[in-house]
Amino acid sequence: MAALALMAFVLVLFAGSRWIPGPSVPAAVTDDSGIRRTYRLNGIWLFALTACVATGCGLLSPRTLAWPHRHWSELLLWANVFAFTFAWLLFRSCVAPGERRGLAGYFYGVELNPVWAGVNLKFFSYRPSLIGLLVLNLSAAAAQYTDHGSLSGRMLLYQIFFFVYVANYFQFEGGMVHTWDLVAEKFGWGLVWGDYVLVPFFYGIAGRTLLHVRDPLPAWLAAVCCALFVFGFWLFRGANDQKHRFKTDGAATIWGRPAETLDGRLLVSGFWGIGRKLNYTGELLVYLSWTLLCGTTSVLPYLLPAFLLVLFVHRAHRDDRRCRAKYGELWDEYCRRARFRMFPYVY
């Protein structure tokens, strides 16, 4: 049942991505074949439909909505089977006959933007990843309701935070075309496993923990978590939005003024004139805001922000090397303007 449910979920989202209409945006770069592909922005409809179905299921039959949580281990097992198999199919379909690229090709990928049935697989895979994460989170809430007859204040605030976060991703889906994953990463096992296993099953660890935390939510903790979420979200989404508007419109204004740039290539207005990766800082604060709702009952939910801290620091160093190689002395000038990477006066 877990295998069938997982496959049905992915296939329904794939069919929706293929057939539901939506605006298209061009990719930021050409792919290996020299073609500049387009991405269809219909993820918001898939998210909305899934949210409506889950809400209706939760109201009419919360035990049904709790099913994914009850079978979390089986779903995790089959998600791993799917990820390894999917990555292998990608590898075999992209390698020319008689050509061997070994384990590195399987892990890192061979093709930048593989397309099946008119669907860009790398862009698509964010959808089962984040929508699956949403479903597992809502399922944990349904399980708490069926077990205890109500939702705790901690769980309710967590669900609100997460819903806003995921909904905003799909509202801003067009901005993803300028991210490192879509611009430069080839689609291999690393990205496949991250999308279909790591994100939906690890990033929701706070929700699974809160299922068993019944302590009342102190007003001071609620205020701290809300402040962290709002500030982090403003920083994360604001920085990404400024970069997206600059990439798509050279005459964009930032904080009410014309965007200031270096040679028309590097943005030094707004957040990007303060720090080089403040979007990472904001996203880290967002995850910390709902992790703190778990209190001190378990160390497990704190593994996620710790993992993200290491991941973001590594990405910041990697992006710095890539940009220095791309922009040369212009990047050194930018670093003198935006002195900080993620944490002003610290890092």
C-alpha positions as semicolon CSV with decimal commas, in nm:
position;residue;x (nm);y (nm);z (nm)
1;M;0,000;0,000;0,000
2;A;0,282;0,240;0,082
3;A;0,450;0,174;-0,252
4;L;0,124;0,222;-0,441
5;A;0,040;0,540;-0,251
6;L;0,384;0,686;-0,319
7;M;0,375;0,606;-0,690
8;A;0,019;0,734;-0,728
9;F;0,113;1,059;-0,554
10;V;0,412;1,121;-0,782
11;L;0,226;1,020;-1,099
12;V;-0,074;1,245;-1,023
13;L;0,157;1,541;-0,968
14;F;0,347;1,453;-1,286
15;A;0,025;1,438;-1,488
16;G;-0,085;1,770;-1,338
17;S;0,249;1,927;-1,427
18;R;0,207;1,800;-1,783
19;W;-0,153;1,898;-1,844
20;I;-0,258;2,182;-1,611
21;P;-0,210;2,514;-1,792
22;G;0,010;2,786;-1,654
23;P;0,245;3,065;-1,762
24;S;0,594;2,973;-1,878
25;V;0,926;3,138;-1,799
26;P;1,257;3,082;-1,979
27;A;1,542;2,905;-1,803
28;A;1,829;3,125;-1,685
29;V;2,081;2,930;-1,894
30;T;2,085;2,700;-2,194
31;D;2,113;2,326;-2,133
32;D;2,371;2,081;-2,267
33;S;2,205;2,074;-2,608
34;G;2,226;2,453;-2,645
35;I;1,849;2,494;-2,599
36;R;1,706;2,751;-2,359
37;R;1,410;2,561;-2,219
38;T;1,104;2,700;-2,043
39;Y;0,942;2,608;-1,713
40;R;0,564;2,589;-1,676
41;L;0,453;2,758;-1,355
42;N;0,150;2,551;-1,256
43;G;0,283;2,426;-0,922
44;I;0,055;2,665;-0,732
45;W;-0,247;2,478;-0,871
46;L;-0,105;2,141;-0,765
47;F;-0,033;2,282;-0,419
48;A;-0,381;2,434;-0,388
49;L;-0,556;2,116;-0,503
50;T;-0,352;1,902;-0,262
51;A;-0,419;2,141;0,026
52;C;-0,793;2,137;-0,048
53;V;-0,806;1,757;-0,066
54;A;-0,605;1,723;0,257
55;T;-0,824;1,979;0,435
56;G;-1,143;1,806;0,325
57;C;-1,003;1,470;0,427
58;G;-0,901;1,609;0,765
59;L;-1,247;1,749;0,829
60;L;-1,440;1,444;0,711
61;S;-1,203;1,162;0,807
62;P;-0,897;1,265;1,010
63;R;-0,796;0,900;1,050
64;T;-0,755;0,877;0,673
65;L;-0,536;1,189;0,668
66;A;-0,331;1,037;0,951
67;W;-0,249;0,733;0,733
68;P;0,081;0,869;0,592
69;H;0,205;0,940;0,944
70;R;0,108;0,592;1,066
71;H;0,298;0,439;0,772
72;W;0,590;0,682;0,774
73;S;0,854;0,406;0,791
74;E;0,710;0,214;0,496
75;L;0,681;0,532;0,290
76;L;1,042;0,620;0,376
77;L;1,157;0,276;0,261
78;W;0,976;0,299;-0,073
79;A;1,083;0,660;-0,125
80;N;1,443;0,537;-0,107
81;V;1,369;0,256;-0,352
82;F;1,206;0,507;-0,586
83;A;1,497;0,755;-0,559
84;F;1,765;0,495;-0,633
85;T;1,564;0,349;-0,923
86;F;1,470;0,687;-1,068
87;A;1,831;0,807;-1,055
88;W;1,943;0,487;-1,231
89;L;1,683;0,532;-1,507
90;L;1,797;0,890;-1,554
91;F;2,158;0,780;-1,573
92;R;2,092;0,504;-1,826
93;S;1,868;0,723;-2,043
94;C;2,127;1,004;-2,062
95;V;2,442;0,799;-2,125
96;A;2,514;0,726;-2,491
97;P;2,536;0,358;-2,594
98;G;2,873;0,212;-2,506
99;E;2,966;0,514;-2,296
100;R;3,053;0,461;-1,929
101;R;3,056;0,738;-1,676
102;G;3,073;0,530;-1,361
103;L;2,951;0,606;-1,011
104;A;3,026;0,978;-1,039
105;G;2,786;1,010;-1,332
106;Y;2,514;0,828;-1,138
107;F;2,566;1,040;-0,826
108;Y;2,612;1,386;-0,979
109;G;2,407;1,331;-1,291
110;V;2,487;1,343;-1,661
111;E;2,232;1,588;-1,800
112;L;2,148;1,939;-1,676
113;N;1,778;1,942;-1,766
114;P;1,637;1,599;-1,853
115;V;1,284;1,615;-1,996
116;W;1,031;1,332;-2,005
117;A;0,690;1,370;-2,174
118;G;0,740;1,745;-2,194
119;V;0,810;1,784;-1,820
120;N;1,145;1,912;-1,693
121;L;1,225;1,651;-1,430
122;K;1,452;1,864;-1,213
123;F;1,204;2,151;-1,190
124;F;0,916;1,907;-1,138
125;S;1,084;1,722;-0,853
126;Y;1,050;2,018;-0,619
127;R;0,675;1,958;-0,631
128;P;0,646;1,606;-0,484
129;S;0,925;1,710;-0,249
130;L;0,753;2,012;-0,090
131;I;0,393;1,902;-0,142
132;G;0,487;1,563;0,005
133;L;0,641;1,742;0,302
134;L;0,317;1,939;0,346
135;V;0,109;1,619;0,337
136;L;0,331;1,447;0,597
137;N;0,307;1,753;0,823
138;L;-0,071;1,768;0,795
139;S;-0,081;1,395;0,857
140;A;0,109;1,441;1,186
141;A;-0,148;1,702;1,290
142;A;-0,432;1,463;1,200
143;A;-0,264;1,188;1,404
144;Q;-0,241;1,419;1,706
145;Y;-0,607;1,508;1,669
146;T;-0,720;1,145;1,645
147;D;-0,499;1,044;1,941
148;H;-0,578;1,333;2,175
149;G;-0,898;1,490;2,045
150;S;-0,741;1,831;1,979
151;L;-0,439;2,010;1,837
152;S;-0,185;2,159;2,073
153;G;-0,098;2,527;2,044
154;R;0,253;2,428;1,940
155;M;0,128;2,204;1,660
156;L;-0,120;2,464;1,537
157;L;0,143;2,739;1,517
158;Y;0,386;2,498;1,348
159;Q;0,128;2,411;1,082
160;I;0,058;2,779;1,014
161;F;0,430;2,855;0,976
162;F;0,487;2,563;0,743
163;F;0,180;2,626;0,531
164;V;0,284;2,989;0,472
165;Y;0,639;2,880;0,388
166;V;0,538;2,615;0,133
167;A;0,256;2,824;-0,018
168;N;0,497;3,111;-0,072
169;Y;0,743;2,882;-0,251
170;F;0,482;2,799;-0,513
171;Q;0,367;3,161;-0,535
172;F;0,732;3,250;-0,605
173;E;0,801;2,941;-0,818
174;G;0,921;3,148;-1,111
175;G;1,212;3,277;-0,904
176;M;1,354;2,926;-0,885
177;V;1,493;2,954;-1,238
178;H;1,786;3,158;-1,102
179;T;1,883;2,917;-0,822
180;W;2,208;2,721;-0,823
181;D;2,033;2,382;-0,854
182;L;1,853;2,474;-1,175
183;V;2,133;2,681;-1,325
184;A;2,435;2,459;-1,263
185;E;2,361;2,124;-1,092
186;K;2,313;1,820;-1,312
187;F;2,025;1,595;-1,217
188;G;2,164;1,279;-1,059
189;W;2,115;1,069;-0,748
190;G;2,219;1,352;-0,516
191;L;1,937;1,584;-0,619
192;V;1,687;1,300;-0,669
193;W;1,744;1,160;-0,320
194;G;1,734;1,509;-0,171
195;D;1,399;1,584;-0,335
196;Y;1,220;1,255;-0,278
197;V;1,367;1,141;0,055
198;L;1,563;1,403;0,248
199;V;1,323;1,698;0,223
200;P;0,985;1,529;0,281
201;F;1,102;1,288;0,550
202;F;1,373;1,485;0,735
203;Y;1,255;1,845;0,704
204;G;0,928;1,758;0,880
205;I;1,099;1,614;1,187
206;A;0,965;1,895;1,409
207;G;0,606;1,800;1,321
208;R;0,662;1,438;1,420
209;T;0,820;1,553;1,746
210;L;0,535;1,793;1,829
211;L;0,288;1,507;1,801
212;H;0,403;1,395;2,146
213;V;0,466;1,738;2,303
214;R;0,156;1,833;2,501
215;D;0,301;2,106;2,722
216;P;0,111;2,437;2,689
217;L;0,277;2,693;2,463
218;P;0,404;2,984;2,678
219;A;0,313;3,328;2,545
220;W;0,678;3,438;2,547
221;L;0,786;3,138;2,337
222;A;0,504;3,196;2,089
223;A;0,611;3,561;2,058
224;V;0,978;3,468;2,006
225;C;0,893;3,206;1,742
226;C;0,657;3,442;1,558
227;A;0,918;3,719;1,559
228;L;1,187;3,481;1,430
229;F;0,958;3,349;1,158
230;V;0,844;3,693;1,039
231;F;1,195;3,839;1,040
232;G;1,351;3,531;0,880
233;F;1,077;3,510;0,617
234;W;1,116;3,881;0,534
235;L;1,491;3,838;0,498
236;F;1,473;3,511;0,301
237;R;1,195;3,604;0,062
238;G;1,295;3,970;0,036
239;A;1,651;3,887;-0,070
240;N;1,537;3,629;-0,324
241;D;1,273;3,863;-0,462
242;Q;1,526;4,146;-0,505
243;K;1,761;3,917;-0,695
244;H;1,479;3,785;-0,913
245;R;1,355;4,133;-1,004
246;F;1,708;4,244;-1,086
247;K;1,766;3,939;-1,308
248;T;1,441;3,990;-1,498
249;D;1,422;4,370;-1,508
250;G;1,732;4,585;-1,521
251;A;1,522;4,895;-1,435
252;A;1,386;4,742;-1,111
253;T;1,376;4,949;-0,794
254;I;1,506;4,818;-0,462
255;W;1,367;4,973;-0,144
256;G;1,225;5,261;-0,348
257;R;1,544;5,345;-0,536
258;P;1,685;5,236;-0,874
259;A;1,890;4,920;-0,834
260;E;2,259;4,992;-0,788
261;T;2,492;4,749;-0,960
262;L;2,854;4,683;-1,039
263;D;2,900;4,693;-1,415
264;G;2,532;4,602;-1,453
265;R;2,611;4,245;-1,345
266;L;2,617;4,236;-0,966
267;L;2,343;4,383;-0,748
268;V;2,465;4,592;-0,454
269;S;2,130;4,739;-0,348
270;G;1,905;4,625;-0,066
271;F;1,998;4,304;0,110
272;W;2,265;4,229;-0,152
273;G;2,459;4,538;-0,054
274;I;2,475;4,418;0,308
275;G;2,555;4,050;0,277
276;R;2,622;3,801;0,000
277;K;2,398;3,521;0,129
278;L;2,140;3,679;0,360
279;N;1,873;3,468;0,192
280;Y;2,040;3,165;0,353
281;T;2,036;3,342;0,689
282;G;1,665;3,416;0,659
283;E;1,574;3,060;0,567
284;L;1,778;2,927;0,858
285;L;1,586;3,156;1,097
286;V;1,256;3,033;0,952
287;Y;1,347;2,672;1,030
288;L;1,473;2,766;1,373
289;S;1,144;2,944;1,451
290;W;0,935;2,629;1,428
291;T;1,203;2,403;1,574
292;L;1,197;2,605;1,898
293;L;0,829;2,511;1,935
294;C;0,951;2,160;2,021
295;G;1,110;2,283;2,343
296;T;1,372;2,066;2,509
297;T;1,194;1,731;2,503
298;S;1,421;1,595;2,229
299;V;1,740;1,688;2,048
300;L;1,618;1,533;1,721
301;P;1,433;1,836;1,574
302;Y;1,743;2,051;1,629
303;L;1,938;1,828;1,392
304;L;1,762;2,000;1,099
305;P;1,874;2,361;1,165
306;A;2,220;2,227;1,252
307;F;2,229;2,040;0,921
308;L;2,108;2,350;0,733
309;L;2,372;2,566;0,900
310;V;2,649;2,334;0,777
311;L;2,484;2,307;0,433
312;F;2,443;2,683;0,391
313;V;2,798;2,760;0,505
314;H;2,930;2,504;0,257
315;R;2,712;2,647;-0,021
316;A;2,826;3,001;0,061
317;H;3,191;2,895;0,021
318;R;3,113;2,703;-0,298
319;D;2,918;2,994;-0,447
320;D;3,200;3,231;-0,355
321;R;3,453;3,020;-0,548
322;R;3,221;2,991;-0,849
323;C;3,147;3,365;-0,858
324;R;3,513;3,459;-0,817
325;A;3,597;3,238;-1,114
326;K;3,311;3,390;-1,317
327;Y;3,346;3,760;-1,231
328;G;3,715;3,792;-1,140
329;E;3,815;4,132;-1,000
330;L;3,453;4,249;-1,011
331;W;3,370;3,987;-0,748
332;D;3,651;4,114;-0,525
333;E;3,504;4,462;-0,554
334;Y;3,161;4,327;-0,466
335;C;3,301;4,151;-0,158
336;R;3,444;4,482;-0,042
337;R;3,096;4,635;-0,074
338;A;2,904;4,344;0,079
339;R;3,153;4,238;0,344
340;F;2,948;3,968;0,511
341;R;2,831;3,632;0,385
342;M;2,551;3,525;0,619
343;F;2,586;3,689;0,961
344;P;2,685;4,059;0,976
345;Y;3,002;4,120;1,178
346;V;3,034;3,745;1,244
347;Y;3,058;3,557;0,910
